[in-house]
Amino acid sequence: RLLTSRKAPREQPPVKSCVSAGCCCHSCRYYFPCQRWLAVEEDDGQIVRELVPVDEAFVKKDSENDGQSLATLGLEQKAKSTTYTVKVKTGDKKNAGTDANVFITLYGSKDDTGIVSLKASKINKNKFERGKVDEFTVESVDIGDLKKIKIGHDNKGNSTGWFLEWVEIDAPSLGQCLKFPCGRWLDKSEDDGAIERIIFPAELQTTEYIPFVPYEITVYTSDIFGAGTDADVFIVLYGSDGICTQQKSLCLNKREQRMYFERNSVNQFIVELEDVGDIIEKIRIGHKGGGLNSGWHLDRVAIRRLLPNGK
């Protein structure tokens, strides 16, 4: 999931935009006004809304700002990078799990990612346990077609030996999901004693699909009492001919949910999604409820489809 966010300032530089029905301009920005509650206890009680784009003239413009904030620069850098979803399967053998620090390097046709520590599993609190699959996000500049990986650990901790079953890497921007089978110990007292291995993808297990494209999604939360939310906010984009993206959460975890969508805030995300074409006809945005502060007053959403180089 290319998915990231930075808190953007209220002052935004002016952007040329258009929502013409026949527009095929990759730099056009679509504006979706809402100005309603997405809350069980407010308005009509709905927490999901479908919004259609309007002309920019109907949207209140923010104050102009000649300078670029660090947040904006960070987003531009993010738009030029590639995000990989890395799944790691620990074998179902006695003592297969490890407490050591695991790292991975992805090697492509153009470059490599360098050593990346696999610290925060999106699935399990205790990672690399026997028979479990852990999921991580790895972000890097474009390294080209993925050719091989190197994975290993630092042999530190009480239980360091590790039986690695396989690694699966999904690269939405490339339209590929590759499987790297291992089925060996990374243990100084097992197998050949190696604690890191170079693994190549199994061609017959490679899945190809239409590459995803990055969208810049800017969310404006209203400036009224109680407008902010800590809920899991998601979005779906709809193009012409019934094409739509998958439902995608805008936050990676609960920590980000607490950080973003505060009252009178502007949050910007770069999200890799299925390409719905040059026309965005509508969006579906909402949240999953739950928690103490789930009610949300959404002012508007702005969306721009980015070119591969982040423009």
Short mmCIF file of N, CA, C and O in Angstrom, two decimals, residues 183-287:
data_model
loop_
_atom_site.label_atom_id
_atom_site.label_comp_id
_atom_site.label_asym_id
_atom_site.label_seq_id
_atom_site.Cartn_x
_atom_site.Cartn_y
_atom_site.Cartn_z
N GLY A 183 12.65 -22.23 2.97
CA GLY A 183 12.58 -23.57 3.56
C GLY A 183 13.87 -24.04 4.21
O GLY A 183 14.21 -25.22 4.17
N ARG A 184 14.60 -23.10 4.84
CA ARG A 184 15.88 -23.44 5.47
C ARG A 184 16.05 -22.67 6.78
O ARG A 184 15.39 -21.66 7.04
N TRP A 185 16.95 -23.19 7.60
CA TRP A 185 17.30 -22.53 8.85
C TRP A 185 18.24 -21.35 8.61
O TRP A 185 19.09 -21.39 7.73
N LEU A 186 18.05 -20.31 9.40
CA LEU A 186 19.04 -19.24 9.54
C LEU A 186 19.48 -19.32 11.00
O LEU A 186 18.92 -18.67 11.88
N ASP A 187 20.45 -20.18 11.23
CA ASP A 187 20.80 -20.59 12.59
C ASP A 187 22.24 -21.09 12.57
O ASP A 187 22.61 -21.94 11.76
N LYS A 188 23.04 -20.56 13.47
CA LYS A 188 24.46 -20.94 13.51
C LYS A 188 24.69 -22.39 13.89
O LYS A 188 25.75 -22.95 13.61
N SER A 189 23.66 -23.00 14.52
CA SER A 189 23.81 -24.40 14.95
C SER A 189 22.99 -25.37 14.09
O SER A 189 22.86 -26.53 14.44
N GLU A 190 22.40 -24.88 13.00
CA GLU A 190 21.59 -25.74 12.12
C GLU A 190 22.01 -25.54 10.66
O GLU A 190 22.60 -24.52 10.31
N ASP A 191 21.70 -26.56 9.83
CA ASP A 191 21.95 -26.46 8.38
C ASP A 191 23.43 -26.12 8.15
O ASP A 191 24.30 -26.78 8.71
N ASP A 192 23.72 -25.08 7.35
CA ASP A 192 25.12 -24.73 7.07
C ASP A 192 25.65 -23.64 7.99
O ASP A 192 26.75 -23.13 7.79
N GLY A 193 24.84 -23.26 9.00
CA GLY A 193 25.28 -22.27 9.97
C GLY A 193 25.09 -20.82 9.55
O GLY A 193 25.42 -19.91 10.31
N ALA A 194 24.56 -20.59 8.36
CA ALA A 194 24.37 -19.22 7.88
C ALA A 194 23.18 -18.56 8.59
O ALA A 194 22.18 -19.21 8.88
N ILE A 195 23.31 -17.26 8.85
CA ILE A 195 22.20 -16.52 9.46
C ILE A 195 21.66 -15.45 8.51
O ILE A 195 20.84 -14.61 8.91
N GLU A 196 22.09 -15.47 7.27
CA GLU A 196 21.49 -14.66 6.22
C GLU A 196 21.57 -15.41 4.90
O GLU A 196 22.49 -16.20 4.67
N ARG A 197 20.58 -15.22 4.06
CA ARG A 197 20.53 -15.95 2.79
C ARG A 197 20.10 -15.04 1.66
O ARG A 197 19.29 -14.13 1.84
N ILE A 198 20.64 -15.30 0.48
CA ILE A 198 20.21 -14.65 -0.75
C ILE A 198 19.20 -15.58 -1.43
O ILE A 198 19.47 -16.76 -1.61
N ILE A 199 18.03 -15.03 -1.76
CA ILE A 199 16.95 -15.85 -2.31
C ILE A 199 16.46 -15.22 -3.61
O ILE A 199 16.31 -14.00 -3.71
N PHE A 200 16.20 -16.07 -4.60
CA PHE A 200 15.69 -15.62 -5.89
C PHE A 200 14.21 -15.96 -6.00
O PHE A 200 13.74 -16.93 -5.40
N PRO A 201 13.46 -15.20 -6.79
CA PRO A 201 12.02 -15.47 -6.90
C PRO A 201 11.73 -16.74 -7.70
O PRO A 201 12.48 -17.10 -8.61
N ALA A 202 10.63 -17.41 -7.33
CA ALA A 202 10.17 -18.58 -8.08
C ALA A 202 9.28 -18.08 -9.21
O ALA A 202 8.19 -17.56 -8.96
N GLU A 203 9.74 -18.22 -10.45
CA GLU A 203 9.02 -17.64 -11.59
C GLU A 203 7.60 -18.16 -11.71
O GLU A 203 6.68 -17.42 -12.04
N LEU A 204 7.40 -19.44 -11.41
CA LEU A 204 6.07 -20.03 -11.55
C LEU A 204 5.09 -19.52 -10.49
O LEU A 204 3.88 -19.70 -10.62
N GLN A 205 5.63 -18.92 -9.43
CA GLN A 205 4.77 -18.40 -8.36
C GLN A 205 4.63 -16.88 -8.42
O GLN A 205 4.08 -16.27 -7.50
N THR A 206 5.10 -16.27 -9.50
CA THR A 206 4.97 -14.82 -9.67
C THR A 206 3.60 -14.48 -10.25
O THR A 206 3.17 -15.07 -11.23
N THR A 207 2.92 -13.56 -9.59
CA THR A 207 1.60 -13.10 -10.06
C THR A 207 1.75 -11.71 -10.65
O THR A 207 2.35 -10.82 -10.03
N GLU A 208 1.19 -11.52 -11.84
CA GLU A 208 1.25 -10.20 -12.47
C GLU A 208 -0.16 -9.62 -12.61
O GLU A 208 -1.12 -10.35 -12.84
N TYR A 209 -0.26 -8.31 -12.45
CA TYR A 209 -1.54 -7.63 -12.57
C TYR A 209 -1.29 -6.22 -13.08
O TYR A 209 -0.14 -5.80 -13.23
N ILE A 210 -2.35 -5.50 -13.37
CA ILE A 210 -2.20 -4.14 -13.88
C ILE A 210 -1.58 -3.26 -12.79
O ILE A 210 -2.08 -3.23 -11.66
N PRO A 211 -0.48 -2.58 -13.09
CA PRO A 211 0.19 -1.78 -12.06
C PRO A 211 -0.72 -0.71 -11.46
O PRO A 211 -1.58 -0.15 -12.15
N PHE A 212 -0.53 -0.45 -10.18
CA PHE A 212 -1.25 0.61 -9.50
C PHE A 212 -0.61 1.96 -9.84
O PHE A 212 0.53 2.02 -10.29
N VAL A 213 -1.35 3.03 -9.63
CA VAL A 213 -0.83 4.37 -9.84
C VAL A 213 -1.01 5.18 -8.55
O VAL A 213 -1.91 4.91 -7.76
N PRO A 214 -0.13 6.17 -8.34
CA PRO A 214 -0.26 6.98 -7.12
C PRO A 214 -1.28 8.10 -7.27
O PRO A 214 -1.35 8.76 -8.31
N TYR A 215 -2.06 8.29 -6.22
CA TYR A 215 -2.99 9.42 -6.14
C TYR A 215 -2.63 10.26 -4.93
O TYR A 215 -2.31 9.73 -3.86
N GLU A 216 -2.68 11.57 -5.12
CA GLU A 216 -2.51 12.50 -4.01
C GLU A 216 -3.90 12.83 -3.48
O GLU A 216 -4.73 13.37 -4.21
N ILE A 217 -4.15 12.48 -2.23
CA ILE A 217 -5.47 12.68 -1.62
C ILE A 217 -5.32 13.65 -0.45
O ILE A 217 -4.58 13.37 0.50
N THR A 218 -6.00 14.78 -0.53
CA THR A 218 -5.95 15.80 0.53
C THR A 218 -7.32 15.85 1.21
O THR A 218 -8.34 16.03 0.54
N VAL A 219 -7.31 15.68 2.52
CA VAL A 219 -8.56 15.62 3.29
C VAL A 219 -8.62 16.82 4.23
O VAL A 219 -7.70 17.06 5.02
N TYR A 220 -9.72 17.57 4.15
CA TYR A 220 -9.93 18.76 4.97
C TYR A 220 -11.01 18.45 6.02
O TYR A 220 -12.16 18.19 5.67
N THR A 221 -10.62 18.49 7.29
CA THR A 221 -11.58 18.30 8.37
C THR A 221 -12.12 19.67 8.79
O THR A 221 -11.38 20.65 8.85
N SER A 222 -13.41 19.75 9.06
CA SER A 222 -14.08 21.02 9.33
C SER A 222 -13.61 21.68 10.63
O SER A 222 -13.07 21.01 11.52
N ASP A 223 -13.86 22.98 10.71
CA ASP A 223 -13.50 23.74 11.90
C ASP A 223 -14.75 24.00 12.75
O ASP A 223 -15.22 25.12 12.90
N ILE A 224 -15.32 22.91 13.28
CA ILE A 224 -16.44 23.03 14.21
C ILE A 224 -16.18 22.11 15.41
O ILE A 224 -15.36 21.18 15.32
N PHE A 225 -16.86 22.33 16.48
CA PHE A 225 -16.63 21.56 17.71
C PHE A 225 -16.85 20.07 17.46
O PHE A 225 -17.87 19.65 16.91
N GLY A 226 -15.88 19.26 17.89
CA GLY A 226 -16.00 17.81 17.78
C GLY A 226 -15.81 17.26 16.38
O GLY A 226 -16.14 16.11 16.11
N ALA A 227 -15.26 18.07 15.46
CA ALA A 227 -15.17 17.65 14.05
C ALA A 227 -14.17 16.52 13.83
O ALA A 227 -14.32 15.72 12.91
N GLY A 228 -13.13 16.44 14.64
CA GLY A 228 -12.07 15.45 14.43
C GLY A 228 -12.50 14.03 14.77
O GLY A 228 -13.46 13.80 15.50
N THR A 229 -11.76 13.06 14.21
CA THR A 229 -12.06 11.65 14.47
C THR A 229 -10.78 10.85 14.68
O THR A 229 -9.72 11.19 14.13
N ASP A 230 -10.89 9.80 15.48
CA ASP A 230 -9.81 8.83 15.67
C ASP A 230 -10.14 7.51 14.97
O ASP A 230 -9.44 6.52 15.15
N ALA A 231 -11.22 7.50 14.19
CA ALA A 231 -11.65 6.26 13.53
C ALA A 231 -10.78 5.95 12.32
O ALA A 231 -9.98 6.77 11.87
N ASP A 232 -10.95 4.75 11.79
CA ASP A 232 -10.21 4.28 10.62
C ASP A 232 -10.91 4.80 9.36
O ASP A 232 -11.94 4.28 8.94
N VAL A 233 -10.35 5.85 8.76
CA VAL A 233 -10.95 6.48 7.57
C VAL A 233 -10.51 5.75 6.31
O VAL A 233 -9.32 5.43 6.15
N PHE A 234 -11.46 5.48 5.41
CA PHE A 234 -11.14 4.79 4.16
C PHE A 234 -11.74 5.53 2.98
O PHE A 234 -12.60 6.40 3.13
N ILE A 235 -11.27 5.13 1.78
CA ILE A 235 -11.76 5.79 0.55
C ILE A 235 -11.81 4.79 -0.58
O ILE A 235 -11.04 3.81 -0.62
N VAL A 236 -12.74 5.01 -1.52
CA VAL A 236 -12.84 4.25 -2.77
C VAL A 236 -13.01 5.27 -3.89
O VAL A 236 -13.80 6.21 -3.76
N LEU A 237 -12.25 5.12 -4.98
CA LEU A 237 -12.39 6.00 -6.14
C LEU A 237 -13.14 5.27 -7.25
O LEU A 237 -12.93 4.08 -7.47
N TYR A 238 -14.00 6.00 -7.94
CA TYR A 238 -14.79 5.44 -9.04
C TYR A 238 -14.48 6.19 -10.33
O TYR A 238 -14.59 7.42 -10.38
N GLY A 239 -14.11 5.44 -11.37
CA GLY A 239 -13.88 6.03 -12.68
C GLY A 239 -15.09 5.79 -13.58
O GLY A 239 -16.16 5.41 -13.12
N SER A 240 -14.90 6.00 -14.86
CA SER A 240 -15.98 5.75 -15.81
C SER A 240 -16.13 4.26 -16.07
O SER A 240 -15.24 3.47 -15.74
N ASP A 241 -17.26 3.86 -16.63
CA ASP A 241 -17.54 2.46 -16.99
C ASP A 241 -17.52 1.53 -15.77
O ASP A 241 -17.18 0.34 -15.90
N GLY A 242 -17.85 2.06 -14.60
CA GLY A 242 -17.97 1.21 -13.43
C GLY A 242 -16.67 0.76 -12.80
O GLY A 242 -16.66 -0.07 -11.90
N ILE A 243 -15.54 1.29 -13.27
CA ILE A 243 -14.24 0.92 -12.70
C ILE A 243 -14.09 1.57 -11.33
O ILE A 243 -14.39 2.76 -11.16
N CYS A 244 -13.62 0.81 -10.34
CA CYS A 244 -13.38 1.39 -9.03
C CYS A 244 -12.18 0.74 -8.37
O CYS A 244 -11.74 -0.34 -8.77
N THR A 245 -11.63 1.41 -7.38
CA THR A 245 -10.50 0.87 -6.64
C THR A 245 -11.00 0.00 -5.50
O THR A 245 -12.19 -0.03 -5.18
N GLN A 246 -10.07 -0.67 -4.86
CA GLN A 246 -10.39 -1.36 -3.63
C GLN A 246 -10.60 -0.31 -2.53
O GLN A 246 -10.21 0.84 -2.67
N GLN A 247 -11.25 -0.72 -1.46
CA GLN A 247 -11.41 0.17 -0.30
C GLN A 247 -10.07 0.24 0.41
O GLN A 247 -9.50 -0.77 0.78
N LYS A 248 -9.55 1.45 0.60
CA LYS A 248 -8.22 1.62 1.18
C LYS A 248 -8.26 2.53 2.39
O LYS A 248 -8.76 3.66 2.34
N SER A 249 -7.72 2.04 3.50
CA SER A 249 -7.59 2.88 4.69
C SER A 249 -6.50 3.91 4.47
O SER A 249 -5.45 3.60 3.87
N LEU A 250 -6.72 5.14 4.94
CA LEU A 250 -5.73 6.19 4.74
C LEU A 250 -4.65 6.20 5.81
O LEU A 250 -3.59 6.80 5.61
N CYS A 251 -4.90 5.54 6.92
CA CYS A 251 -3.90 5.45 7.99
C CYS A 251 -3.34 4.04 8.08
O CYS A 251 -4.07 3.07 7.90
N LEU A 252 -2.06 3.97 8.38
CA LEU A 252 -1.40 2.67 8.48
C LEU A 252 -1.72 1.95 9.78
O LEU A 252 -1.76 0.73 9.83
N ASN A 253 -1.95 2.71 10.85
CA ASN A 253 -2.14 2.10 12.16
C ASN A 253 -2.92 3.05 13.07
O ASN A 253 -3.27 4.18 12.67
N LYS A 254 -3.18 2.60 14.29
CA LYS A 254 -3.97 3.41 15.22
C LYS A 254 -3.23 4.67 15.67
O LYS A 254 -3.86 5.68 15.98
N ARG A 255 -1.92 4.61 15.69
CA ARG A 255 -1.16 5.81 16.04
C ARG A 255 -1.43 6.93 15.03
O ARG A 255 -1.66 8.08 15.41
N GLU A 256 -1.43 6.58 13.74
CA GLU A 256 -1.73 7.58 12.71
C GLU A 256 -3.18 8.04 12.80
O GLU A 256 -3.48 9.21 12.56
N GLN A 257 -4.09 7.13 13.15
CA GLN A 257 -5.49 7.52 13.31
C GLN A 257 -5.64 8.60 14.38
O GLN A 257 -6.48 9.50 14.26
N ARG A 258 -4.83 8.52 15.42
CA ARG A 258 -4.89 9.53 16.48
C ARG A 258 -4.25 10.85 16.04
O ARG A 258 -4.60 11.91 16.54
N MET A 259 -3.30 10.77 15.12
CA MET A 259 -2.57 11.96 14.68
C MET A 259 -3.34 12.79 13.66
O MET A 259 -3.30 14.02 13.69
N TYR A 260 -4.05 12.12 12.76
CA TYR A 260 -4.67 12.80 11.63
C TYR A 260 -6.16 13.04 11.84
O TYR A 260 -6.77 12.54 12.77
N PHE A 261 -6.74 13.81 10.95
CA PHE A 261 -8.18 14.13 10.93
C PHE A 261 -8.62 14.86 12.20
O PHE A 261 -9.69 14.60 12.73
N GLU A 262 -7.79 15.77 12.67
CA GLU A 262 -8.16 16.60 13.80
C GLU A 262 -8.96 17.81 13.31
O GLU A 262 -8.96 18.13 12.12
N ARG A 263 -9.62 18.45 14.22
CA ARG A 263 -10.42 19.63 13.87
C ARG A 263 -9.58 20.67 13.11
O ARG A 263 -8.45 20.97 13.50
N ASN A 264 -10.12 21.19 12.01
CA ASN A 264 -9.49 22.24 11.21
C ASN A 264 -8.11 21.83 10.67
O ASN A 264 -7.23 22.65 10.50
N SER A 265 -7.93 20.54 10.38
CA SER A 265 -6.65 20.07 9.86
C SER A 265 -6.75 19.75 8.38
O SER A 265 -7.83 19.52 7.83
N VAL A 266 -5.59 19.77 7.73
CA VAL A 266 -5.46 19.36 6.34
C VAL A 266 -4.45 18.21 6.31
O VAL A 266 -3.30 18.39 6.71
N ASN A 267 -4.87 17.04 5.89
CA ASN A 267 -3.99 15.87 5.85
C ASN A 267 -3.85 15.39 4.41
O ASN A 267 -4.85 15.22 3.71
N GLN A 268 -2.61 15.20 4.00
CA GLN A 268 -2.34 14.81 2.62
C GLN A 268 -1.72 13.42 2.60
O GLN A 268 -0.85 13.09 3.40
N PHE A 269 -2.16 12.60 1.66
CA PHE A 269 -1.71 11.22 1.54
C PHE A 269 -1.32 10.93 0.10
O PHE A 269 -1.93 11.44 -0.84
N ILE A 270 -0.31 10.10 -0.08
CA ILE A 270 0.00 9.52 -1.38
C ILE A 270 -0.39 8.05 -1.29
O ILE A 270 0.18 7.30 -0.50
N VAL A 271 -1.36 7.63 -2.11
CA VAL A 271 -1.91 6.29 -2.01
C VAL A 271 -1.82 5.60 -3.36
O VAL A 271 -2.23 6.16 -4.38
N GLU A 272 -1.24 4.40 -3.40
CA GLU A 272 -1.22 3.61 -4.63
C GLU A 272 -2.49 2.80 -4.73
O GLU A 272 -2.80 1.99 -3.86
N LEU A 273 -3.23 3.02 -5.82
CA LEU A 273 -4.50 2.34 -6.04
C LEU A 273 -4.61 1.89 -7.49
O LEU A 273 -3.82 2.31 -8.34
N GLU A 274 -5.61 1.07 -7.76
CA GLU A 274 -5.89 0.68 -9.13
C GLU A 274 -6.17 1.94 -9.97
O GLU A 274 -6.76 2.90 -9.49
N ASP A 275 -5.73 1.92 -11.20
CA ASP A 275 -5.92 3.06 -12.09
C ASP A 275 -7.37 3.09 -12.58
O ASP A 275 -7.81 2.20 -13.30
N VAL A 276 -8.10 4.13 -12.19
CA VAL A 276 -9.51 4.24 -12.62
C VAL A 276 -9.65 5.08 -13.88
O VAL A 276 -10.77 5.37 -14.32
N GLY A 277 -8.52 5.47 -14.47
CA GLY A 277 -8.57 6.25 -15.69
C GLY A 277 -8.44 7.74 -15.43
O GLY A 277 -8.18 8.18 -14.31
N ASP A 278 -8.62 8.51 -16.48
CA ASP A 278 -8.40 9.95 -16.40
C ASP A 278 -9.56 10.71 -15.76
O ASP A 278 -9.42 11.86 -15.38
N ILE A 279 -10.71 10.08 -15.66
CA ILE A 279 -11.89 10.74 -15.08
C ILE A 279 -12.26 10.07 -13.76
O ILE A 279 -12.43 8.86 -13.70
N ILE A 280 -12.35 10.86 -12.69
CA ILE A 280 -12.87 10.36 -11.42
C ILE A 280 -14.30 10.87 -11.28
O ILE A 280 -14.53 12.07 -11.13
N GLU A 281 -15.25 9.96 -11.36
CA GLU A 281 -16.65 10.37 -11.38
C GLU A 281 -17.23 10.59 -9.99
O GLU A 281 -18.12 11.42 -9.81
N LYS A 282 -16.73 9.84 -9.02
CA LYS A 282 -17.20 10.02 -7.64
C LYS A 282 -16.24 9.31 -6.71
O LYS A 282 -15.37 8.55 -7.14
N ILE A 283 -16.38 9.58 -5.43
CA ILE A 283 -15.63 8.85 -4.41
C ILE A 283 -16.59 8.38 -3.32
O ILE A 283 -17.69 8.92 -3.18
N ARG A 284 -16.16 7.38 -2.62
CA ARG A 284 -16.89 6.90 -1.44
C ARG A 284 -15.91 7.00 -0.28
O ARG A 284 -14.84 6.40 -0.30
N ILE A 285 -16.26 7.81 0.71
CA ILE A 285 -15.36 8.02 1.85
C ILE A 285 -16.14 7.83 3.14
O ILE A 285 -17.33 8.19 3.23
N GLY A 286 -15.49 7.25 4.11
CA GLY A 286 -16.16 7.00 5.39
C GLY A 286 -15.18 6.48 6.41
O GLY A 286 -13.97 6.51 6.21
N HIS A 287 -15.72 6.00 7.50
CA HIS A 287 -14.88 5.39 8.54
C HIS A 287 -15.61 4.20 9.14
O HIS A 287 -16.80 3.96 8.88
#
